Amino acid sequence: MPIAYREEDRTFHLQTPASSYIMRVEKGGYLAHLYWGRRLGENAYANPSVYWGRSSISPTPLPGEPTIRLDTLPQEYPSYGTGDFRHPAYQARLENGSTAGELVYHSHRIFPGKPPLEGLPATYVEADKEASTLEIELKDSVAGLTVMLSYTVFEQQDAITRSVRFLNEGGQPLRLWRALSMSVDFAHSDFDMIRLPGSWARERDVVRTPLGGGMQSIESRRGVSSHTMNPFLCLASRGAGEDHGEVYGFSLVYSGSFAAFAEVDQFRTTRVSMGINPFDFEWKLDPGAAFQTPEVVAVFSAEGLGGMSRTYHRLYRSRLCRGNYRDAERPIKVNNWEATYFRFDDRKLEEIADAAAEAGIELFVLDDGWFGRRNDDKSSLGDWFVNREKLRGGLEGLAASLNRKGLKFGLWFEPEMVSPDSELYRKHPDWCLHVPGRRRTLGRNQLILDYSREDVCEEILRMLTAILESAPIEYVKWDFNRNMTEIGSELLPAERQRETAHRYMLGLYRVLERLVSRFPHILFESCAGGGGRFDPGMLYYMPQTWTSDNTDAVSRLRIQYGTSLVYPPCSMGAHVSAVPNHQVGRVTPLASRGHVAMSGILGYELDLSSLSGEEKDMIKKQAALYKEIRPLIQYGDFYRILNPFEGTEASWMFVDANRSRAVFVYANSLLEGGQPIRFVRLKGLDPRRQYRIEETGTIHGGDELMFGGVQLPRLKGDYPSLLWRLTAVNQG
Ligand code: DGJ
């Protein structure tokens, strides 16, 4: 069991294969954090957790115990108002108006397995032996509040998950003003903070800055995890890099507004906490009621960012993603969005489909515009019935014809939205998020349906089910194209209005759970104006996400690189599109567009029927190549080599589990004159084996390729790239 409890000094020791996490119940019952880092022996930790008594500005909760000061004690789940002035993990308002709190240890239990989180997405186990869970009950007897901290340790992964359950065991209602999923204190602040900010069409930039005194935080207030900040934070020891050094990752399994804080206090310790954004959040907890927070997946790696990412990738692709497609090869798709936008009919679609089938593409996705009277983005969201003027044979007719060509059929929806110009809105104007007396602010001419309401969710489910049952639909793209405003619900009382945003997420998760269970054969891809909801919460229901609306190959180098910090390549939708690119106007070679898109889940998003014979030929070759390397790309280990945020080059590799096959990708977004002879050091190979590079026919030692590097050929032109396959030729 990787969780041990030592009664003599009331110490908990959680062990992953390469890390240890240690806590102790201190005098007064305070749960203190002692250590998190490289794995220690089971009985190894003897340092005291109590920090010295400091100045009088830090109060002493226990009379006669000057060394216990909540303001300096490293804590596992800190309260507010009773001596700790740092950032609290939770705050509850009592009926008497007070908001001070204090939690002390009450009990704990350790058991095999990992229970699911009620109503929320979470990592899971398939057998109890895969993980152990520790639940620690803390109590605030004045408030009548029980707080249950939950820790799961995976046997095979260097990951610990944390979540919290609040229980009102008193006789009066409590109001949770803040209910974060975790908090952890580090004894120093020699860290850089890495985060993934961005925007629409420029998602997940990698930004690294040194931690300094005071509060550093990231958040989304948009009702979704957002384009502008991903629910992920990393503390990297100074000097830690891609392949070495200690790093700590925090990833929140949630799709709504979130926040994460890194506070460096007066004594240069660091407190990190993360969870639902406390801004504009409140939850009324009636006597007997419970509140469950989402989960944070915390990863320690002593092998730099690369080690951290590979842990996230393995865990998320195998124990967060679910369903028939979790381990199955994902089809190559063609999507008609950038090919036609709203201007299509069945003849045009058939033309694209014919060219797709000829190229070896496997799935045809019909994007926005097939329903209601939707010929632009001004109407019809919510009217989920087929437009027979555009599709004369209906969805069944189109699906049958695609199937005859050997293509699967997939369909776009935006089921959380309603257009004011729609039958649904005219019938139910109160079904959208809104607040009395205020404007209903439009975004892309649409409003957001109130998924905190059960009746709304049921009706949407009914409509979607009818469509999905009406034709052989084998893929769904689930879009979401605006952020939330006027977040209020018609059905909630005034005192619960600030629950709306989280209730919305719970409603969405309920709908998704019902859909994916009802249609297990459908491959779901989530999308929010591109990567506006690329988060672990959505991955639990849909194993892939449309990474960005920006399909330009050069922009994608950064977007996919940044995304890969947390999310595996098998979760990233990546399409080859037309040039000049529709988002940035750049003209890149078809080969480079292919290499970048082949680094994720390959698709095409252009009018294949209008291409030259030469281009069609190249796409056919790309599809064939992708089918050959697909298992490696989708399920191999991913190594980042050259960082496009630091220069004009980007490079990465995919290596299979037994290191016998690999794919190396290199791209350069600005060649210079006087190019140096360029060697790129590969990663993840077996140094004792020999590898043949299929594209050059040369054979090299794994040691040569990793320690000396592979020599690049002389590259010319705009935005050149390479994709090389490596095959081991001996057993090593
Ligand atoms: C935004 C998506 O990201 C695009 O791929 C496309 O589906 C449009 N919405 C359709 O409206």
Coordinates of C-alpha atoms in Angstrom, one line a residue, residues 240-476:
A240 CA 14.9 23.0 -13.9
G241 CA 14.5 22.5 -17.6
E242 CA 12.9 20.1 -20.1
D243 CA 14.9 17.1 -19.0
H244 CA 16.3 17.8 -15.6
G245 CA 15.4 19.4 -12.3
E246 CA 12.4 19.2 -10.0
V247 CA 9.0 20.5 -11.1
Y248 CA 5.6 20.4 -9.5
G249 CA 2.5 20.4 -11.8
F250 CA -1.1 21.2 -10.7
S251 CA -3.9 20.4 -13.1
L252 CA -7.6 21.0 -12.3
V253 CA -10.1 18.5 -13.6
Y254 CA -12.8 21.2 -14.2
S255 CA -14.2 23.1 -17.1
G256 CA -15.6 26.3 -15.5
S257 CA -14.1 29.4 -13.9
F258 CA -11.1 28.4 -11.9
A259 CA -8.2 30.0 -9.9
A260 CA -4.8 29.0 -8.8
F261 CA -2.6 30.9 -6.4
A262 CA 1.1 30.9 -5.5
E263 CA 1.7 33.1 -2.6
V264 CA 5.2 33.8 -1.3
D265 CA 4.9 34.9 2.3
Q266 CA 7.0 37.0 4.7
F267 CA 9.4 34.1 5.4
R268 CA 9.7 33.2 1.7
T269 CA 7.7 30.1 1.9
T270 CA 5.3 29.3 -0.9
R271 CA 1.6 28.4 -0.7
V272 CA 0.0 26.9 -3.8
S273 CA -3.8 26.4 -4.0
M274 CA -6.2 25.7 -6.8
G275 CA -9.9 25.1 -7.4
I276 CA -13.2 26.7 -8.4
N277 CA -12.7 30.4 -8.7
P278 CA -13.9 32.0 -5.4
F279 CA -14.7 35.2 -7.4
D280 CA -18.5 35.5 -7.7
F281 CA -18.9 32.0 -6.1
E282 CA -20.9 31.1 -3.0
W283 CA -22.6 27.9 -2.1
K284 CA -25.3 27.5 0.5
L285 CA -24.8 24.4 2.5
D286 CA -28.0 23.5 4.4
P287 CA -27.7 21.3 7.5
G288 CA -26.9 17.7 6.3
A289 CA -25.8 18.9 2.8
A290 CA -22.5 18.2 1.2
F291 CA -20.4 20.0 -1.4
Q292 CA -17.8 18.2 -3.5
T293 CA -14.9 20.1 -5.1
P294 CA -13.3 19.1 -8.4
E295 CA -10.0 17.2 -8.3
V296 CA -6.5 18.5 -8.7
V297 CA -3.9 16.2 -10.3
A298 CA -0.6 17.0 -8.7
V299 CA 2.5 15.6 -10.4
F300 CA 6.1 15.8 -9.1
S301 CA 8.9 15.1 -11.5
A302 CA 12.6 15.1 -10.9
E303 CA 13.1 14.8 -14.6
G304 CA 12.0 18.2 -15.6
L305 CA 9.0 19.3 -17.5
G306 CA 9.3 16.4 -19.9
G307 CA 9.0 13.9 -17.1
M308 CA 6.0 15.8 -15.7
S309 CA 4.2 16.0 -19.1
R310 CA 4.7 12.3 -19.8
T311 CA 3.1 11.5 -16.4
Y312 CA 0.1 13.7 -17.3
H313 CA -0.1 12.2 -20.7
R314 CA 0.0 8.6 -19.5
L315 CA -2.5 9.2 -16.7
Y316 CA -4.9 11.3 -18.8
R317 CA -5.0 9.1 -21.8
S318 CA -5.5 5.9 -19.8
R319 CA -7.2 6.9 -16.6
L320 CA -9.1 10.1 -17.4
C321 CA -10.3 9.6 -21.0
R322 CA -12.8 6.8 -21.2
G323 CA -14.9 5.0 -23.7
N324 CA -14.4 2.9 -26.8
Y325 CA -12.0 5.3 -28.3
R326 CA -9.8 5.7 -25.3
D327 CA -7.3 3.1 -26.7
A328 CA -8.5 2.9 -30.2
E329 CA -6.8 4.5 -33.2
R330 CA -8.6 7.8 -34.0
P331 CA -9.8 8.2 -37.6
I332 CA -8.4 10.7 -40.0
K333 CA -11.1 13.3 -40.7
V334 CA -12.1 15.9 -43.2
N335 CA -14.2 18.7 -41.8
N336 CA -16.1 21.1 -44.2
W337 CA -15.9 24.2 -42.0
E338 CA -13.0 26.1 -43.6
A339 CA -13.9 24.5 -47.0
T340 CA -17.4 25.9 -47.2
Y341 CA -18.3 27.7 -43.9
F342 CA -22.1 28.0 -44.1
R343 CA -22.3 27.8 -47.9
F344 CA -22.8 24.2 -48.8
D345 CA -25.4 21.8 -50.0
D346 CA -25.3 18.0 -50.4
R347 CA -23.7 18.2 -53.8
K348 CA -20.7 20.2 -52.5
L349 CA -20.3 17.9 -49.5
E350 CA -20.4 14.9 -51.8
E351 CA -17.6 16.4 -53.9
I352 CA -15.4 16.9 -50.9
A353 CA -16.3 13.5 -49.6
D354 CA -15.3 11.8 -52.9
A355 CA -11.9 13.5 -52.8
A356 CA -11.5 12.5 -49.1
A357 CA -12.4 8.9 -49.8
E358 CA -9.9 8.8 -52.7
A359 CA -7.2 10.2 -50.4
G360 CA -7.8 7.5 -47.8
I361 CA -9.5 9.7 -45.2
E362 CA -11.8 7.9 -42.9
L363 CA -14.4 10.3 -41.4
F364 CA -16.4 13.1 -42.9
V365 CA -17.5 15.8 -40.4
L366 CA -20.3 18.1 -41.3
D367 CA -19.7 21.3 -39.3
D368 CA -22.0 24.3 -38.5
G369 CA -24.9 25.2 -40.7
W370 CA -26.8 21.9 -41.3
F371 CA -29.8 22.6 -39.1
G372 CA -32.8 25.0 -38.7
R373 CA -32.4 28.0 -41.0
R374 CA -28.8 28.5 -40.2
N375 CA -27.0 30.1 -43.2
D376 CA -24.9 32.4 -41.1
D377 CA -24.2 32.8 -37.4
K378 CA -27.2 34.9 -36.7
S379 CA -29.9 32.2 -36.1
S380 CA -31.1 28.7 -35.3
L381 CA -28.9 27.5 -32.4
G382 CA -31.3 25.3 -30.4
D383 CA -33.3 24.2 -33.5
W384 CA -31.7 20.9 -33.8
F385 CA -33.5 19.6 -36.9
V386 CA -32.0 19.1 -40.3
N387 CA -32.2 21.8 -43.0
R388 CA -33.6 19.9 -46.0
E389 CA -32.9 22.7 -48.4
K390 CA -29.2 22.1 -47.9
L391 CA -29.4 18.3 -47.3
R392 CA -32.1 17.0 -49.5
G393 CA -31.7 13.5 -48.4
G394 CA -31.5 14.5 -44.8
L395 CA -28.8 13.3 -42.5
E396 CA -29.7 9.6 -43.2
G397 CA -29.3 10.2 -46.9
L398 CA -25.9 11.9 -46.5
A399 CA -24.7 9.3 -44.0
A400 CA -25.7 6.5 -46.3
S401 CA -23.9 8.0 -49.2
L402 CA -20.8 8.7 -47.1
N403 CA -20.8 5.2 -45.8
R404 CA -21.0 3.8 -49.3
K405 CA -17.8 5.8 -50.1
G406 CA -16.2 4.1 -47.1
L407 CA -16.4 7.2 -44.9
K408 CA -17.8 7.4 -41.4
F409 CA -20.2 10.3 -40.7
G410 CA -19.7 12.9 -38.0
L411 CA -21.8 16.0 -37.0
W412 CA -21.2 19.4 -35.3
F413 CA -23.5 20.6 -32.5
E414 CA -23.4 23.6 -30.2
P415 CA -25.9 22.3 -27.7
E416 CA -25.3 24.8 -24.9
M417 CA -26.4 27.7 -27.0
V418 CA -29.5 29.3 -28.2
S419 CA -30.0 32.0 -30.9
P420 CA -32.5 34.7 -30.1
D421 CA -33.7 34.0 -33.6
S422 CA -34.8 30.4 -33.1
E423 CA -37.9 28.5 -32.4
L424 CA -36.5 27.3 -29.1
Y425 CA -35.9 30.9 -27.9
R426 CA -39.3 32.1 -29.0
K427 CA -40.9 29.2 -27.1
H428 CA -38.6 29.5 -24.0
P429 CA -37.1 32.9 -23.6
D430 CA -36.3 32.2 -20.0
W431 CA -34.2 29.2 -20.7
C432 CA -31.0 31.2 -21.1
L433 CA -28.6 32.4 -18.5
H434 CA -29.8 35.9 -17.5
V435 CA -30.4 38.3 -14.6
P436 CA -33.6 40.3 -14.1
G437 CA -33.7 43.7 -15.7
R438 CA -30.4 43.5 -17.4
R439 CA -29.4 43.3 -21.1
R440 CA -28.9 39.7 -22.3
T441 CA -25.4 40.3 -23.7
L442 CA -24.9 38.5 -27.0
G443 CA -21.7 36.9 -28.2
R444 CA -21.6 35.8 -31.8
N445 CA -25.3 36.6 -31.8
Q446 CA -26.1 33.9 -29.3
L447 CA -27.1 33.3 -25.7
I448 CA -26.1 30.5 -23.4
L449 CA -28.8 28.0 -22.3
D450 CA -29.2 27.6 -18.5
Y451 CA -27.7 24.1 -17.9
S452 CA -28.2 24.6 -14.2
R453 CA -31.9 23.8 -15.0
E454 CA -32.9 20.2 -15.3
D455 CA -35.8 20.9 -17.7
V456 CA -33.4 22.6 -20.1
C457 CA -30.9 19.7 -19.9
E458 CA -33.6 17.2 -20.5
E459 CA -35.0 18.9 -23.6
I460 CA -31.6 19.3 -25.1
L461 CA -30.8 15.7 -24.4
R462 CA -34.1 14.7 -26.0
M463 CA -33.3 16.7 -29.2
L464 CA -29.7 15.4 -29.4
T465 CA -30.7 11.8 -28.9
A466 CA -33.3 12.1 -31.6
I467 CA -30.7 13.3 -34.1
L468 CA -28.1 10.9 -33.0
E469 CA -30.5 8.0 -33.4
S470 CA -31.8 9.3 -36.8
A471 CA -28.7 8.3 -38.8
P472 CA -25.4 6.4 -38.4
I473 CA -23.5 9.2 -36.8
E474 CA -20.1 8.0 -35.5
Y475 CA -18.5 11.3 -34.4
V476 CA -19.8 14.4 -32.7

